[in-house]
CSV table of C-alpha atoms in Angstrom, one decimal:
chain,number,residue,atom,x,y,z
Q,13,MET,CA,46.9,-46.4,-17.4
Q,14,ARG,CA,48.0,-43.5,-19.6
Q,15,GLY,CA,44.4,-42.9,-20.8
Q,16,ARG,CA,43.2,-42.9,-17.2
Q,17,ARG,CA,45.7,-40.2,-16.2
Q,18,LYS,CA,44.7,-38.1,-19.2
Q,19,GLY,CA,41.0,-38.4,-18.3
Q,20,LEU,CA,41.8,-37.5,-14.7
Q,21,LYS,CA,43.8,-34.4,-15.8
Q,22,TYR,CA,40.9,-33.2,-18.0
Q,23,GLY,CA,38.4,-33.9,-15.2
Q,24,LEU,CA,40.4,-31.9,-12.7
Q,25,LEU,CA,40.8,-29.1,-15.2
Q,26,PHE,CA,37.0,-29.1,-15.8
Q,27,LEU,CA,36.4,-29.1,-12.0
Q,28,ILE,CA,38.7,-26.1,-11.5
Q,29,ALA,CA,37.0,-24.2,-14.4
Q,30,VAL,CA,33.5,-24.8,-13.1
Q,31,THR,CA,34.5,-23.9,-9.5
Q,32,SER,CA,36.1,-20.6,-10.7
Q,33,LEU,CA,33.0,-19.8,-12.8
Q,34,PHE,CA,30.7,-20.2,-9.7
Q,35,ALA,CA,33.1,-18.2,-7.5
Q,36,PHE,CA,33.0,-15.2,-9.9
Q,37,SER,CA,29.3,-15.4,-10.6
Q,38,GLY,CA,28.5,-15.9,-6.9
Q,39,ARG,CA,30.3,-12.7,-6.1
Q,40,SER,CA,28.4,-10.7,-8.7
Q,41,PHE,CA,25.1,-12.1,-7.5
Q,42,CYS,CA,25.9,-11.1,-3.9
Q,43,GLU,CA,26.7,-7.6,-4.9
Q,44,GLU,CA,23.3,-7.3,-6.7
Q,45,GLU,CA,21.4,-8.6,-3.7
Q,46,ALA,CA,23.1,-6.3,-1.2
Q,47,VAL,CA,20.9,-3.6,0.4
Q,48,LYS,CA,21.7,-0.3,-1.2
Q,49,ILE,CA,19.2,2.0,0.6
Q,50,ALA,CA,17.6,1.2,3.9
Q,51,LEU,CA,14.6,2.7,5.8
Q,52,THR,CA,16.0,3.8,9.1
Q,53,THR,CA,12.8,5.5,10.6
Q,54,SER,CA,9.3,5.7,9.5
Q,55,SER,CA,6.0,7.1,10.8
Q,56,PHE,CA,2.7,8.0,9.4
Q,57,ARG,CA,-0.5,9.6,10.6
Q,58,TYR,CA,-3.9,9.4,9.0
Q,59,ASP,CA,-6.4,12.2,9.4
Q,60,ALA,CA,-9.9,10.6,8.8
Q,61,ASP,CA,-11.6,14.0,8.6
Q,62,ARG,CA,-9.4,15.3,5.8
Q,63,LYS,CA,-8.7,11.8,4.4
Q,64,THR,CA,-5.0,12.5,4.2
Q,65,LEU,CA,-2.1,10.3,5.1
Q,66,GLU,CA,1.1,12.1,6.3
Q,67,LEU,CA,4.3,10.2,5.9
Q,68,ASP,CA,7.8,10.8,7.4
Q,69,VAL,CA,10.5,8.4,6.5
Q,70,THR,CA,14.3,8.4,6.7
Q,71,VAL,CA,16.4,6.6,4.1
Q,72,LYS,CA,20.1,5.8,4.4
Q,73,ASN,CA,22.8,4.9,1.8
Q,74,MET,CA,24.2,1.5,2.9
Q,75,THR,CA,26.8,1.3,0.1
Q,76,SER,CA,30.4,2.6,-0.3
Q,77,VAL,CA,29.4,4.7,-3.4
Q,78,GLU,CA,27.2,7.7,-4.0
Q,79,LEU,CA,23.6,6.9,-4.9
Q,80,GLU,CA,21.4,9.1,-7.0
Q,81,GLY,CA,17.7,9.7,-6.6
Q,82,PRO,CA,16.9,8.2,-3.2
Q,83,GLY,CA,13.2,7.8,-2.3
Q,84,VAL,CA,10.4,5.6,-1.1
Q,85,MET,CA,7.4,3.8,-2.6
Q,86,VAL,CA,4.2,3.8,-0.5
Q,87,THR,CA,1.8,1.0,-1.2
Q,88,LEU,CA,-1.7,0.8,0.5
Q,89,TYR,CA,-3.9,-2.3,0.6
Q,90,GLY,CA,-7.5,-2.4,1.6
Q,91,PRO,CA,-10.1,-5.1,2.3
Q,92,GLY,CA,-9.4,-8.4,0.6
Q,93,ASP,CA,-5.8,-7.4,0.1
Q,94,LYS,CA,-6.9,-5.1,-2.8
Q,95,LEU,CA,-4.3,-2.6,-4.0
Q,96,ILE,CA,-5.7,0.9,-3.2
Q,97,LEU,CA,-2.8,3.2,-4.0
Q,98,GLN,CA,0.9,3.1,-4.9
Q,99,ARG,CA,3.0,6.3,-5.1
Q,100,SER,CA,6.6,7.1,-4.9
Q,101,PHE,CA,8.3,10.1,-3.3
Q,102,ARG,CA,11.8,11.5,-3.7
Q,103,ALA,CA,14.0,12.3,-0.7
Q,104,ARG,CA,14.9,15.9,0.1
Q,105,ARG,CA,18.5,15.2,-1.1
Q,106,VAL,CA,19.0,14.3,-4.7
Q,107,ALA,CA,22.0,12.1,-3.9
Q,108,LEU,CA,23.4,10.4,-0.9
Q,109,LEU,CA,27.1,9.8,-0.1
Q,110,PRO,CA,28.0,6.5,1.7
Q,111,GLY,CA,26.4,6.4,5.1
Q,112,GLU,CA,24.3,9.6,4.6
Q,113,GLU,CA,20.6,9.9,5.4
Q,114,SER,CA,17.8,11.9,4.0
Q,115,GLU,CA,14.2,12.6,4.9
Q,116,VAL,CA,11.1,11.8,2.8
Q,117,LYS,CA,8.0,13.7,3.8
Q,118,ALA,CA,4.7,13.4,2.0
Q,119,SER,CA,1.0,14.1,2.5
Q,120,PHE,CA,-1.6,12.7,0.1
Q,121,PHE,CA,-5.3,12.0,-0.2
Q,122,VAL,CA,-6.6,8.5,0.6
Q,123,GLU,CA,-10.4,8.0,0.0
Q,124,GLY,CA,-11.3,4.7,1.4
Q,125,PRO,CA,-10.3,2.5,4.4
Q,126,PHE,CA,-6.9,0.8,4.2
Q,127,TYR,CA,-5.5,-2.0,6.2
Q,128,ASP,CA,-1.9,-2.3,5.2
Q,129,VAL,CA,0.9,0.3,4.6
Q,130,ARG,CA,4.1,-1.0,2.9
Q,131,LEU,CA,7.2,1.1,2.4
Q,132,THR,CA,9.9,0.3,0.0
Q,133,ALA,CA,13.2,2.2,-0.3
Q,134,LEU,CA,14.2,3.2,-3.9
Q,135,GLU,CA,17.0,4.6,-5.8
Q,136,GLY,CA,17.4,6.2,-9.2
Q,137,MET,CA,14.3,8.4,-9.0
Q,138,GLY,CA,14.6,11.2,-11.5
Q,139,GLY,CA,12.4,14.1,-12.3
Q,140,GLY,CA,12.3,17.8,-11.6
């Protein structure tokens, strides 16, 4: 009977340790998966004569801390889901306080036809 209680004690201690480990690691995974920068508005216009794509996007800081280097990545796909172009652009503001927004405006040359425009919000964009 005594050996059974000892085994039960160790089993319970192991269960508590494993549960605590998952609780702490689960919290850190959730923080990593949380949205930091969101696209709140977006519009684009393609001028076929000049072959330029004009982009106007607004990004917003969704965290409770200041974020450096907000921006957006633009990815264009053509026929057959072929990658045509991928470029990133910085927002007008170099940092965003919690809840703040900033505009990203860009105009760039696109040679061929494209079928899909994908926008991805970014942070940490450096440069001058």
